[in-house]
PDB file of C-alpha atoms in Angstrom:
ATOM      1  CA  UNK F  15     105.525  98.940-146.146  1.00 44.00           C
ATOM      2  CA  UNK F  16     108.476  99.864-143.889  1.00 42.00           C
ATOM      3  CA  UNK F  17     110.268 103.079-144.826  1.00 43.00           C
ATOM      4  CA  UNK F  18     113.811 102.103-143.771  1.00 39.00           C
ATOM      5  CA  UNK F  19     115.380 104.943-145.590  1.00 39.00           C
ATOM      6  CA  UNK F  20     113.299 107.537-143.805  1.00 40.00           C
ATOM      7  CA  UNK F  21     112.331 104.999-141.330  1.00 37.00           C
ATOM      8  CA  UNK F  22      58.633  85.565-182.619  1.00 39.00           C
ATOM      9  CA  UNK F  23      55.271  87.096-183.853  1.00 43.00           C
ATOM     10  CA  UNK F  24      53.637  85.393-180.848  1.00 42.00           C
ATOM     11  CA  UNK F  25      55.490  85.243-177.570  1.00 43.00           C
ATOM     12  CA  UNK F  26      56.834  81.798-176.811  1.00 43.00           C
ATOM     13  CA  UNK F  27      54.912  80.188-173.974  1.00 45.00           C
ATOM     14  CA  UNK F  28      54.505  76.804-172.386  1.00 50.00           C
ATOM     15  CA  UNK F  29      52.557  75.202-169.567  1.00 55.00           C
ATOM     16  CA  UNK F  30      54.123  75.259-166.107  1.00 51.00           C
ATOM     17  CA  UNK F  31      53.220  72.526-163.639  1.00 49.00           C
ATOM     18  CA  UNK F  32      52.521  73.696-160.110  1.00 48.00           C
ATOM     19  CA  UNK F  33      52.065  71.586-156.972  1.00 42.00           C
ATOM     20  CA  UNK F  34      49.078  72.381-154.713  1.00 41.00           C
ATOM     21  CA  UNK F  35      47.856  75.264-156.860  1.00 41.00           C
ATOM     22  CA  UNK F  36      50.852  77.532-156.275  1.00 41.00           C
ATOM     23  CA  UNK F  37      52.853  79.080-159.093  1.00 37.00           C
ATOM     24  CA  UNK F  38      56.507  78.138-159.367  1.00 40.00           C
ATOM     25  CA  UNK F  39      58.500  81.211-160.292  1.00 40.00           C
ATOM     26  CA  UNK F  40      62.028  81.038-161.549  1.00 37.00           C
ATOM     27  CA  UNK F  41      64.632  81.847-158.915  1.00 36.00           C
ATOM     28  CA  UNK F  42      66.854  84.725-159.825  1.00 38.00           C
ATOM     29  CA  UNK F  43      70.050  85.535-158.072  1.00 37.00           C
ATOM     30  CA  UNK F  44      70.246  88.991-156.604  1.00 38.00           C
ATOM     31  CA  UNK F  45      73.401  91.000-157.048  1.00 39.00           C
ATOM     32  CA  UNK F  46      74.778  94.413-156.328  1.00 40.00           C
ATOM     33  CA  UNK F  47      76.237  96.380-159.197  1.00 43.00           C
ATOM     34  CA  UNK F  48      78.895  99.045-159.082  1.00 41.00           C
ATOM     35  CA  UNK F  49      82.617  99.188-158.537  1.00 39.00           C
ATOM     36  CA  UNK F  50      82.299 100.086-154.855  1.00 42.00           C
ATOM     37  CA  UNK F  51      79.600  97.551-154.034  1.00 44.00           C
ATOM     38  CA  UNK F  52      82.039  96.030-151.503  1.00 41.00           C
ATOM     39  CA  UNK F  53      81.640  98.906-149.034  1.00 43.00           C
ATOM     40  CA  UNK F  54      78.718  97.230-147.254  1.00 46.00           C
ATOM     41  CA  UNK F  55      77.723  93.940-145.710  1.00 53.00           C
ATOM     42  CA  UNK F  56      80.010  90.957-145.400  1.00 65.00           C
ATOM     43  CA  UNK F  57      82.896  92.729-147.161  1.00 79.00           C
ATOM     44  CA  UNK F  58      83.849  94.287-143.855  1.00 81.00           C
ATOM     45  CA  UNK F  59      85.247  90.872-142.922  1.00 79.00           C
ATOM     46  CA  UNK F  60      87.710  91.209-145.780  1.00 80.00           C
ATOM     47  CA  UNK F  61      88.622  94.762-144.750  1.00 82.00           C
ATOM     48  CA  UNK F  62      89.066  93.702-141.122  1.00 86.00           C
ATOM     49  CA  UNK F  63      91.335  90.820-142.116  1.00 83.00           C
ATOM     50  CA  UNK F  64      93.471  93.020-144.370  1.00 83.00           C
ATOM     51  CA  UNK F  65      93.670  95.771-141.739  1.00 86.00           C
ATOM     52  CA  UNK F  66      94.583  93.386-138.919  1.00 88.00           C
ATOM     53  CA  UNK F  67      97.344  91.696-140.904  1.00 85.00           C
ATOM     54  CA  UNK F  68      98.715  95.055-142.127  1.00 83.00           C
ATOM     55  CA  UNK F  69      98.792  96.568-138.635  1.00 90.00           C
ATOM     56  CA  UNK F  70     100.527  93.514-137.160  1.00 89.00           C
ATOM     57  CA  UNK F  71     103.133  93.536-139.936  1.00 84.00           C
ATOM     58  CA  UNK F  72     103.639  97.281-139.482  1.00 82.00           C
ATOM     59  CA  UNK F  73     104.093  97.068-135.713  1.00 90.00           C
ATOM     60  CA  UNK F  74     106.493  94.127-135.970  1.00 88.00           C
ATOM     61  CA  UNK F  75     108.432  95.882-138.728  1.00 83.00           C
ATOM     62  CA  UNK F  76     108.666  99.129-136.760  1.00 83.00           C
ATOM     63  CA  UNK F  77     109.899  97.364-133.633  1.00 89.00           C
ATOM     64  CA  UNK F  78     112.441  95.452-135.703  1.00 87.00           C
ATOM     65  CA  UNK F  79     113.656  98.693-137.264  1.00 86.00           C
ATOM     66  CA  UNK F  80     114.037 100.315-133.840  1.00 84.00           C
ATOM     67  CA  UNK F  81     115.916  97.261-132.615  1.00 85.00           C
ATOM     68  CA  UNK F  82     118.245  97.350-135.640  1.00 86.00           C
ATOM     69  CA  UNK F  83     119.023 101.024-134.939  1.00 86.00           C
ATOM     70  CA  UNK F  84     119.841 100.195-131.330  1.00 86.00           C
ATOM     71  CA  UNK F  85     122.119  97.332-132.424  1.00 88.00           C
ATOM     72  CA  UNK F  86     124.058  99.762-134.607  1.00 88.00           C
ATOM     73  CA  UNK F  87     124.711 101.995-131.599  1.00 86.00           C
ATOM     74  CA  UNK F  88     121.680 104.269-131.865  1.00 84.00           C
ATOM     75  CA  UNK F  89     118.914 104.956-129.349  1.00 84.00           C
ATOM     76  CA  UNK F  90     116.072 102.470-129.176  1.00 85.00           C
ATOM     77  CA  UNK F  91     113.042 104.602-130.005  1.00 84.00           C
ATOM     78  CA  UNK F  92     110.146 102.890-131.861  1.00 87.00           C
ATOM     79  CA  UNK F  93     108.104 106.079-132.226  1.00 87.00           C
ATOM     80  CA  UNK F  94     109.571 107.239-135.526  1.00 84.00           C
ATOM     81  CA  UNK F  95     109.494 103.796-137.210  1.00 87.00           C
ATOM     82  CA  UNK F  96     105.922 103.355-135.977  1.00 89.00           C
ATOM     83  CA  UNK F  97     104.961 106.713-137.488  1.00 88.00           C
ATOM     84  CA  UNK F  98     106.459 105.774-140.846  1.00 87.00           C
ATOM     85  CA  UNK F  99     104.844 102.328-140.924  1.00 89.00           C
ATOM     86  CA  UNK F 100     101.428 103.374-139.549  1.00 90.00           C
ATOM     87  CA  UNK F 101     101.051 106.212-142.053  1.00 91.00           C
ATOM     88  CA  UNK F 102     101.843 103.759-144.849  1.00 90.00           C
ATOM     89  CA  UNK F 103      99.354 101.228-143.484  1.00 91.00           C
ATOM     90  CA  UNK F 104      96.663 103.869-142.979  1.00 92.00           C
ATOM     91  CA  UNK F 105      96.766 104.727-146.689  1.00 92.00           C
ATOM     92  CA  UNK F 106      96.692 101.034-147.635  1.00 90.00           C
ATOM     93  CA  UNK F 107      93.622 100.442-145.446  1.00 90.00           C
ATOM     94  CA  UNK F 108      91.866 103.402-147.076  1.00 92.00           C
ATOM     95  CA  UNK F 109      92.617 101.886-150.488  1.00 91.00           C
ATOM     96  CA  UNK F 110      91.203  98.417-149.688  1.00 88.00           C
ATOM     97  CA  UNK F 111      87.572  99.101-150.815  1.00 90.00           C
ATOM     98  CA  UNK F 112      88.740 100.302-154.215  1.00 91.00           C
ATOM     99  CA  UNK F 113      91.232  97.433-154.463  1.00 90.00           C
ATOM    100  CA  UNK F 114      88.524  94.857-153.668  1.00 88.00           C
ATOM    101  CA  UNK F 115      86.247  96.358-156.319  1.00 90.00           C
ATOM    102  CA  UNK F 116      89.039  96.172-158.896  1.00 92.00           C
ATOM    103  CA  UNK F 117      89.832  92.574-157.930  1.00 90.00           C
ATOM    104  CA  UNK F 118      86.186  91.674-158.575  1.00 88.00           C
ATOM    105  CA  UNK F 119      86.317  93.492-161.905  1.00 91.00           C
ATOM    106  CA  UNK F 120      89.387  91.483-162.890  1.00 91.00           C
ATOM    107  CA  UNK F 121      87.705  88.224-161.801  1.00 87.00           C
ATOM    108  CA  UNK F 122      84.730  88.949-164.081  1.00 86.00           C
ATOM    109  CA  UNK F 123      86.969  89.747-167.076  1.00 87.00           C
ATOM    110  CA  UNK F 124      87.000  86.703-169.412  1.00 86.00           C
ATOM    111  CA  UNK F 125      89.992  87.817-171.531  1.00 90.00           C
ATOM    112  CA  UNK F 126      93.373  86.907-170.001  1.00 92.00           C
ATOM    113  CA  UNK F 127      95.225  89.768-171.700  1.00 93.00           C
ATOM    114  CA  UNK F 128      92.736  92.264-170.302  1.00 93.00           C
ATOM    115  CA  UNK F 129      93.118  90.732-166.850  1.00 90.00           C
ATOM    116  CA  UNK F 130      96.878  91.192-166.985  1.00 93.00           C
ATOM    117  CA  UNK F 131      96.537  94.771-168.245  1.00 94.00           C
ATOM    118  CA  UNK F 132      94.095  95.625-165.437  1.00 93.00           C
ATOM    119  CA  UNK F 133      96.398  94.042-162.849  1.00 92.00           C
ATOM    120  CA  UNK F 134      99.444  96.001-164.054  1.00 94.00           C
ATOM    121  CA  UNK F 135      97.486  99.260-164.158  1.00 94.00           C
ATOM    122  CA  UNK F 136      96.132  98.583-160.663  1.00 93.00           C
ATOM    123  CA  UNK F 137      99.623  98.056-159.234  1.00 93.00           C
ATOM    124  CA  UNK F 138     100.923 101.292-160.793  1.00 95.00           C
ATOM    125  CA  UNK F 139      97.966 103.375-159.592  1.00 94.00           C
ATOM    126  CA  UNK F 140      98.041 101.710-156.157  1.00 92.00           C
ATOM    127  CA  UNK F 141     101.716 102.550-155.722  1.00 91.00           C
ATOM    128  CA  UNK F 142     101.302 106.136-156.916  1.00 93.00           C
ATOM    129  CA  UNK F 143      98.388 106.817-154.569  1.00 94.00           C
ATOM    130  CA  UNK F 144     100.067 104.992-151.690  1.00 91.00           C
ATOM    131  CA  UNK F 145     103.345 106.909-151.974  1.00 93.00           C
ATOM    132  CA  UNK F 146     101.607 110.262-152.424  1.00 93.00           C
ATOM    133  CA  UNK F 147      99.201 109.629-149.567  1.00 92.00           C
ATOM    134  CA  UNK F 148     101.752 108.477-147.009  1.00 92.00           C
ATOM    135  CA  UNK F 149     104.178 111.306-147.838  1.00 93.00           C
ATOM    136  CA  UNK F 150     101.567 114.020-147.356  1.00 94.00           C
ATOM    137  CA  UNK F 151     100.215 112.321-144.245  1.00 93.00           C
ATOM    138  CA  UNK F 152     103.698 112.267-142.747  1.00 91.00           C
ATOM    139  CA  UNK F 153     104.263 115.896-143.719  1.00 91.00           C
ATOM    140  CA  UNK F 154     100.985 116.876-142.055  1.00 93.00           C
ATOM    141  CA  UNK F 155     101.729 114.978-138.827  1.00 92.00           C
ATOM    142  CA  UNK F 156     105.266 116.349-138.630  1.00 90.00           C
ATOM    143  CA  UNK F 157     103.921 119.866-139.262  1.00 91.00           C
ATOM    144  CA  UNK F 158     101.537 119.478-136.336  1.00 93.00           C
ATOM    145  CA  UNK F 159     104.477 118.292-134.227  1.00 90.00           C
ATOM    146  CA  UNK F 160     106.479 121.375-135.157  1.00 90.00           C
ATOM    147  CA  UNK F 161     108.904 119.555-137.410  1.00 90.00           C
ATOM    148  CA  UNK F 162     109.242 118.651-141.090  1.00 89.00           C
ATOM    149  CA  UNK F 163     109.429 115.529-143.192  1.00 89.00           C
ATOM    150  CA  UNK F 164     111.712 115.125-146.200  1.00 87.00           C
ATOM    151  CA  UNK F 165     110.870 112.226-148.519  1.00 86.00           C
ATOM    152  CA  UNK F 166     114.130 112.805-150.430  1.00 85.00           C
ATOM    153  CA  UNK F 167     112.352 112.417-153.728  1.00 87.00           C
ATOM    154  CA  UNK F 168     114.459 110.706-156.406  1.00 90.00           C
ATOM    155  CA  UNK F 169     114.134 107.921-158.943  1.00 90.00           C
ATOM    156  CA  UNK F 170     115.919 105.526-156.593  1.00 90.00           C
ATOM    157  CA  UNK F 171     113.552 106.385-153.728  1.00 88.00           C
ATOM    158  CA  UNK F 172     110.457 105.959-155.906  1.00 89.00           C
ATOM    159  CA  UNK F 173     111.702 102.623-157.263  1.00 91.00           C
ATOM    160  CA  UNK F 174     112.483 101.502-153.713  1.00 88.00           C
ATOM    161  CA  UNK F 175     108.910 102.224-152.606  1.00 89.00           C
ATOM    162  CA  UNK F 176     107.407 100.878-155.830  1.00 92.00           C
ATOM    163  CA  UNK F 177     109.173  97.545-155.371  1.00 91.00           C
ATOM    164  CA  UNK F 178     107.556  97.133-151.956  1.00 89.00           C
ATOM    165  CA  UNK F 179     104.174  98.259-153.280  1.00 89.00           C
ATOM    166  CA  UNK F 180     104.208  95.594-155.987  1.00 92.00           C
ATOM    167  CA  UNK F 181     104.575  92.878-153.357  1.00 90.00           C
ATOM    168  CA  UNK F 182     102.000  94.512-151.071  1.00 89.00           C
ATOM    169  CA  UNK F 183      99.419  94.956-153.829  1.00 90.00           C
ATOM    170  CA  UNK F 184      99.853  91.407-155.159  1.00 91.00           C
ATOM    171  CA  UNK F 185      99.620  89.837-151.696  1.00 89.00           C
ATOM    172  CA  UNK F 186      96.572  91.858-150.609  1.00 89.00           C
ATOM    173  CA  UNK F 187      94.836  91.504-153.987  1.00 88.00           C
ATOM    174  CA  UNK F 188      95.538  87.774-154.095  1.00 88.00           C
ATOM    175  CA  UNK F 189      94.171  87.340-150.584  1.00 85.00           C
ATOM    176  CA  UNK F 190      91.033  89.275-151.526  1.00 86.00           C
ATOM    177  CA  UNK F 191      90.630  87.116-154.634  1.00 89.00           C
ATOM    178  CA  UNK F 192      90.756  83.893-152.609  1.00 87.00           C
ATOM    179  CA  UNK F 193      88.466  85.164-149.837  1.00 84.00           C
ATOM    180  CA  UNK F 194      85.903  86.524-152.285  1.00 81.00           C
ATOM    181  CA  UNK F 195      85.930  83.339-154.378  1.00 85.00           C
ATOM    182  CA  UNK F 196      85.472  81.173-151.269  1.00 84.00           C
ATOM    183  CA  UNK F 197      82.578  83.295-150.039  1.00 80.00           C
ATOM    184  CA  UNK F 198      80.839  83.154-153.417  1.00 79.00           C
ATOM    185  CA  UNK F 199      81.193  79.370-153.443  1.00 81.00           C
ATOM    186  CA  UNK F 200      79.660  79.140-149.968  1.00 79.00           C
ATOM    187  CA  UNK F 201      76.808  81.448-150.969  1.00 73.00           C
ATOM    188  CA  UNK F 202      76.106  79.352-154.056  1.00 70.00           C
ATOM    189  CA  UNK F 203      75.824  76.230-151.896  1.00 72.00           C
ATOM    190  CA  UNK F 204      73.465  77.991-149.485  1.00 64.00           C
ATOM    191  CA  UNK F 205      71.070  79.279-152.163  1.00 55.00           C
ATOM    192  CA  UNK F 206      71.078  76.113-154.270  1.00 54.00           C
ATOM    193  CA  UNK F 207      67.453  74.928-154.435  1.00 57.00           C
ATOM    194  CA  UNK F 208      66.780  71.489-152.964  1.00 56.00           C
ATOM    195  CA  UNK F 209      65.784  68.744-155.404  1.00 56.00           C
ATOM    196  CA  UNK F 210      62.007  68.696-155.959  1.00 54.00           C
ATOM    197  CA  UNK F 211      60.202  66.057-153.949  1.00 51.00           C
ATOM    198  CA  UNK F 212      58.198  63.474-155.839  1.00 47.00           C
ATOM    199  CA  UNK F 213      54.493  64.312-155.806  1.00 43.00           C
ATOM    200  CA  UNK F 214      52.049  61.583-154.774  1.00 44.00           C
ATOM    201  CA  UNK F 215      49.826  60.605-157.694  1.00 44.00           C
ATOM    202  CA  UNK F 216      46.724  61.376-155.647  1.00 39.00           C
ATOM    203  CA  UNK F 217      47.740  64.968-154.923  1.00 43.00           C
ATOM    204  CA  UNK F 218      45.742  67.558-156.854  1.00 51.00           C
ATOM    205  CA  UNK F 219      47.736  69.722-159.237  1.00 70.00           C
ATOM    206  CA  UNK F 220      47.159  72.936-161.090  1.00 78.00           C
ATOM    207  CA  UNK F 221      48.337  73.851-164.580  1.00 81.00           C
ATOM    208  CA  UNK F 222      49.611  77.315-165.304  1.00 80.00           C
ATOM    209  CA  UNK F 223      49.331  78.211-168.975  1.00 80.00           C
ATOM    210  CA  UNK F 224      51.771  81.024-169.584  1.00 73.00           C
ATOM    211  CA  UNK F 225      51.450  83.089-172.709  1.00 65.00           C
ATOM    212  CA  UNK F 226      53.986  85.909-172.739  1.00 63.00           C
ATOM    213  CA  UNK F 227      53.317  88.033-169.647  1.00 68.00           C
ATOM    214  CA  UNK F 228      49.879  86.504-169.038  1.00 74.00           C
ATOM    215  CA  UNK F 229      49.390  83.405-166.879  1.00 78.00           C
ATOM    216  CA  UNK F 230      46.177  81.369-166.697  1.00 82.00           C
ATOM    217  CA  UNK F 231      45.625  78.750-164.014  1.00 84.00           C
ATOM    218  CA  UNK F 232      43.359  75.830-164.864  1.00 87.00           C
ATOM    219  CA  UNK F 233      42.435  72.491-163.336  1.00 89.00           C
ATOM    220  CA  UNK F 234      43.082  69.332-165.375  1.00 89.00           C
ATOM    221  CA  UNK F 235      39.434  68.304-164.986  1.00 90.00           C
ATOM    222  CA  UNK F 236      38.377  71.473-166.831  1.00 90.00           C
ATOM    223  CA  UNK F 237      40.151  70.327-170.008  1.00 92.00           C
ATOM    224  CA  UNK F 238      37.946  68.668-172.650  1.00 93.00           C
ATOM    225  CA  UNK F 239      40.538  68.134-175.365  1.00 94.00           C
ATOM    226  CA  UNK F 240      43.912  69.397-176.563  1.00 93.00           C
ATOM    227  CA  UNK F 241      44.739  69.781-180.255  1.00 94.00           C
ATOM    228  CA  UNK F 242      48.064  70.401-181.970  1.00 91.00           C
ATOM    229  CA  UNK F 243      48.395  73.489-184.168  1.00 82.00           C
ATOM    230  CA  UNK F 244      51.858  73.644-185.714  1.00 80.00           C
ATOM    231  CA  UNK F 245      54.322  74.720-183.049  1.00 83.00           C
ATOM    232  CA  UNK F 246      51.460  75.302-180.629  1.00 85.00           C
ATOM    233  CA  UNK F 247      48.853  73.241-178.803  1.00 90.00           C
ATOM    234  CA  UNK F 248      45.330  74.475-178.098  1.00 90.00           C
ATOM    235  CA  UNK F 249      43.614  73.731-174.789  1.00 91.00           C
ATOM    236  CA  UNK F 250      39.815  73.579-175.148  1.00 91.00           C
ATOM    237  CA  UNK F 251      38.013  73.943-171.815  1.00 91.00           C
ATOM    238  CA  UNK F 252      34.539  73.027-170.609  1.00 90.00           C
ATOM    239  CA  UNK F 253      33.496  76.681-170.322  1.00 89.00           C
ATOM    240  CA  UNK F 254      33.977  77.094-174.074  1.00 88.00           C
ATOM    241  CA  UNK F 255      37.278  79.014-173.844  1.00 88.00           C
ATOM    242  CA  UNK F 256      40.505  77.948-175.545  1.00 87.00           C
ATOM    243  CA  UNK F 257      44.136  78.840-175.021  1.00 85.00           C
ATOM    244  CA  UNK F 258      46.905  78.550-177.599  1.00 85.00           C
ATOM    245  CA  UNK F 259      50.217  77.671-175.956  1.00 85.00           C
ATOM    246  CA  UNK F 260      53.616  76.969-177.490  1.00 85.00           C
ATOM    247  CA  UNK F 261      54.502  73.308-177.018  1.00 84.00           C
ATOM    248  CA  UNK F 262      54.115  69.798-178.374  1.00 88.00           C
ATOM    249  CA  UNK F 263      51.241  67.373-178.037  1.00 90.00           C
ATOM    250  CA  UNK F 264      53.636  64.630-176.963  1.00 90.00           C
ATOM    251  CA  UNK F 265      54.809  66.727-174.011  1.00 88.00           C
ATOM    252  CA  UNK F 266      51.245  67.490-172.969  1.00 88.00           C
ATOM    253  CA  UNK F 267      50.357  63.802-173.255  1.00 89.00           C
ATOM    254  CA  UNK F 268      53.256  62.835-171.010  1.00 89.00           C
ATOM    255  CA  UNK F 269      52.269  65.363-168.362  1.00 86.00           C
ATOM    256  CA  UNK F 270      48.497  64.817-168.475  1.00 88.00           C
ATOM    257  CA  UNK F 271      48.163  61.067-168.906  1.00 87.00           C
ATOM    258  CA  UNK F 272      47.759  60.680-165.129  1.00 88.00           C
ATOM    259  CA  UNK F 273      44.648  62.870-165.344  1.00 89.00           C
ATOM    260  CA  UNK F 274      42.965  60.433-167.769  1.00 90.00           C
ATOM    261  CA  UNK F 275      43.760  62.467-170.869  1.00 90.00           C
ATOM    262  CA  UNK F 276      44.539  60.066-173.709  1.00 92.00           C
ATOM    263  CA  UNK F 277      45.409  60.379-177.378  1.00 93.00           C
ATOM    264  CA  UNK F 278      42.409  59.714-179.592  1.00 93.00           C
ATOM    265  CA  UNK F 279      43.894  61.123-182.783  1.00 92.00           C
ATOM    266  CA  UNK F 280      47.320  61.933-184.147  1.00 92.00           C
ATOM    267  CA  UNK F 281      46.628  65.596-183.423  1.00 93.00           C
ATOM    268  CA  UNK F 282      44.328  65.379-180.408  1.00 94.00           C
ATOM    269  CA  UNK F 283      44.079  64.359-176.741  1.00 94.00           C
ATOM    270  CA  UNK F 284      40.749  63.929-174.955  1.00 94.00           C
ATOM    271  CA  UNK F 285      39.728  63.961-171.297  1.00 93.00           C
ATOM    272  CA  UNK F 286      38.115  60.527-171.019  1.00 92.00           C
ATOM    273  CA  UNK F 287      36.833  61.365-167.566  1.00 90.00           C
ATOM    274  CA  UNK F 288      34.332  63.809-169.105  1.00 93.00           C
ATOM    275  CA  UNK F 289      33.166  61.623-171.985  1.00 92.00           C
ATOM    276  CA  UNK F 290      29.486  60.697-171.796  1.00 91.00           C
ATOM    277  CA  UNK F 291      29.122  58.929-175.139  1.00 89.00           C
ATOM    278  CA  UNK F 292      31.062  57.132-177.865  1.00 90.00           C
ATOM    279  CA  UNK F 293      29.624  56.842-181.387  1.00 89.00           C
ATOM    280  CA  UNK F 294      31.368  54.519-183.829  1.00 89.00           C
ATOM    281  CA  UNK F 295      31.537  55.071-187.578  1.00 90.00           C
ATOM    282  CA  UNK F 296      31.690  52.475-190.381  1.00 90.00           C
ATOM    283  CA  UNK F 297      35.297  53.462-191.094  1.00 90.00           C
ATOM    284  CA  UNK F 298      36.301  52.562-187.563  1.00 87.00           C
ATOM    285  CA  UNK F 299      36.692  56.184-186.507  1.00 91.00           C
ATOM    286  CA  UNK F 300      34.546  57.465-183.668  1.00 91.00           C
ATOM    287  CA  UNK F 301      33.083  60.567-182.081  1.00 92.00           C
ATOM    288  CA  UNK F 302      33.281  61.430-178.398  1.00 91.00           C
ATOM    289  CA  UNK F 303      30.596  63.450-176.644  1.00 92.00           C
ATOM    290  CA  UNK F 304      31.533  65.287-173.466  1.00 92.00           C
ATOM    291  CA  UNK F 305      29.340  66.218-170.497  1.00 92.00           C
ATOM    292  CA  UNK F 306      29.457  69.810-171.748  1.00 90.00           C
ATOM    293  CA  UNK F 307      27.738  68.817-175.008  1.00 91.00           C
ATOM    294  CA  UNK F 308      30.852  69.276-177.149  1.00 92.00           C
ATOM    295  CA  UNK F 309      31.839  66.567-179.636  1.00 92.00           C
ATOM    296  CA  UNK F 310      35.211  65.695-181.146  1.00 93.00           C
ATOM    297  CA  UNK F 311      36.354  62.979-183.519  1.00 93.00           C
ATOM    298  CA  UNK F 312      38.844  60.183-182.910  1.00 93.00           C
ATOM    299  CA  UNK F 313      40.852  57.960-185.221  1.00 91.00           C
ATOM    300  CA  UNK F 314      40.501  54.174-185.486  1.00 91.00           C
ATOM    301  CA  UNK F 315      44.252  53.934-184.863  1.00 92.00           C
ATOM    302  CA  UNK F 316      43.572  55.001-181.268  1.00 90.00           C
ATOM    303  CA  UNK F 317      40.418  52.954-180.753  1.00 88.00           C
ATOM    304  CA  UNK F 318      41.990  51.117-177.821  1.00 88.00           C
ATOM    305  CA  UNK F 319      42.074  54.371-175.851  1.00 85.00           C
ATOM    306  CA  UNK F 320      38.253  54.388-175.638  1.00 84.00           C
ATOM    307  CA  UNK F 321      37.718  50.617-175.448  1.00 82.00           C
ATOM    308  CA  UNK F 322      36.897  50.786-171.745  1.00 77.00           C
ATOM    309  CA  UNK F 323      34.342  53.531-172.399  1.00 77.00           C
ATOM    310  CA  UNK F 324      32.630  51.426-175.050  1.00 68.00           C
ATOM    311  CA  UNK F 325      32.470  48.425-172.722  1.00 66.00           C
ATOM    312  CA  UNK F 326      30.926  50.551-170.012  1.00 62.00           C
ATOM    313  CA  UNK F 327      28.461  51.980-172.511  1.00 58.00           C
ATOM    314  CA  UNK F 328      27.512  48.465-173.720  1.00 55.00           C
ATOM    315  CA  UNK F 329      27.009  47.129-170.191  1.00 56.00           C
ATOM    316  CA  UNK F 330      24.821  50.081-169.346  1.00 54.00           C
TER     317      UNK F 330
END
């Protein structure tokens, strides 16, 4: 930075279990798009850190340059070295938002070759803008002071400045990379959802049946039976309505067994809490009658599921 020379057909759906009657929506991470998204919010911490380090380096470098001139027999005057270094640093600070945005773009790029190409292009553009900006800023300041500034443009001068810009760009970009990665890791830890607490068996629950964009909330006690239908299961309710939901009967049985829904057939679950009658058949199969008046059939293979109901019916 120091210028020494010049100083399906049917939408897939499934039931969602919700504690205390409240829907559980999927958490989605919010983000800000755009290359210059880093111009707001917490990114000012990164800009402040880069600016502070750059200014300190520039001041120390300018004072060292003035001291070197004095050691060689010249006059100790830090004003000119400070002007050269501060104009260079001013341009670098102005470039930090764009540099941070490019660093984030490189971090998101999955292809290594593309990352390298973007990094090389960034260094070249950074150096070109930095050299052009500081030269014209110096010319403008010297013009206001009634003097002139000569950059002594040549290939050697450009390569001299470019060599320093490569180091500057890599160091600043690398620091931004590390700071941004650390902040993202901290944010991920902060927004990570806590593990769900175990629900007491006695706590009432609500079932959300989601079919595409439509959600239907029902109580387990309103279910009479559930039947399998290919890749779907059909919930039949006491009010006579039914809802076809993508899922498996085995999954529904696992979730609803605590609500006294039991398998009475290979393709059917029944809410035993709403059964008012059991009628046996000579084959061993049986029919269940619900308090709503509806009747469904059960298989003899699952006779044990209604054994307690038959005992209660016999004792009555």
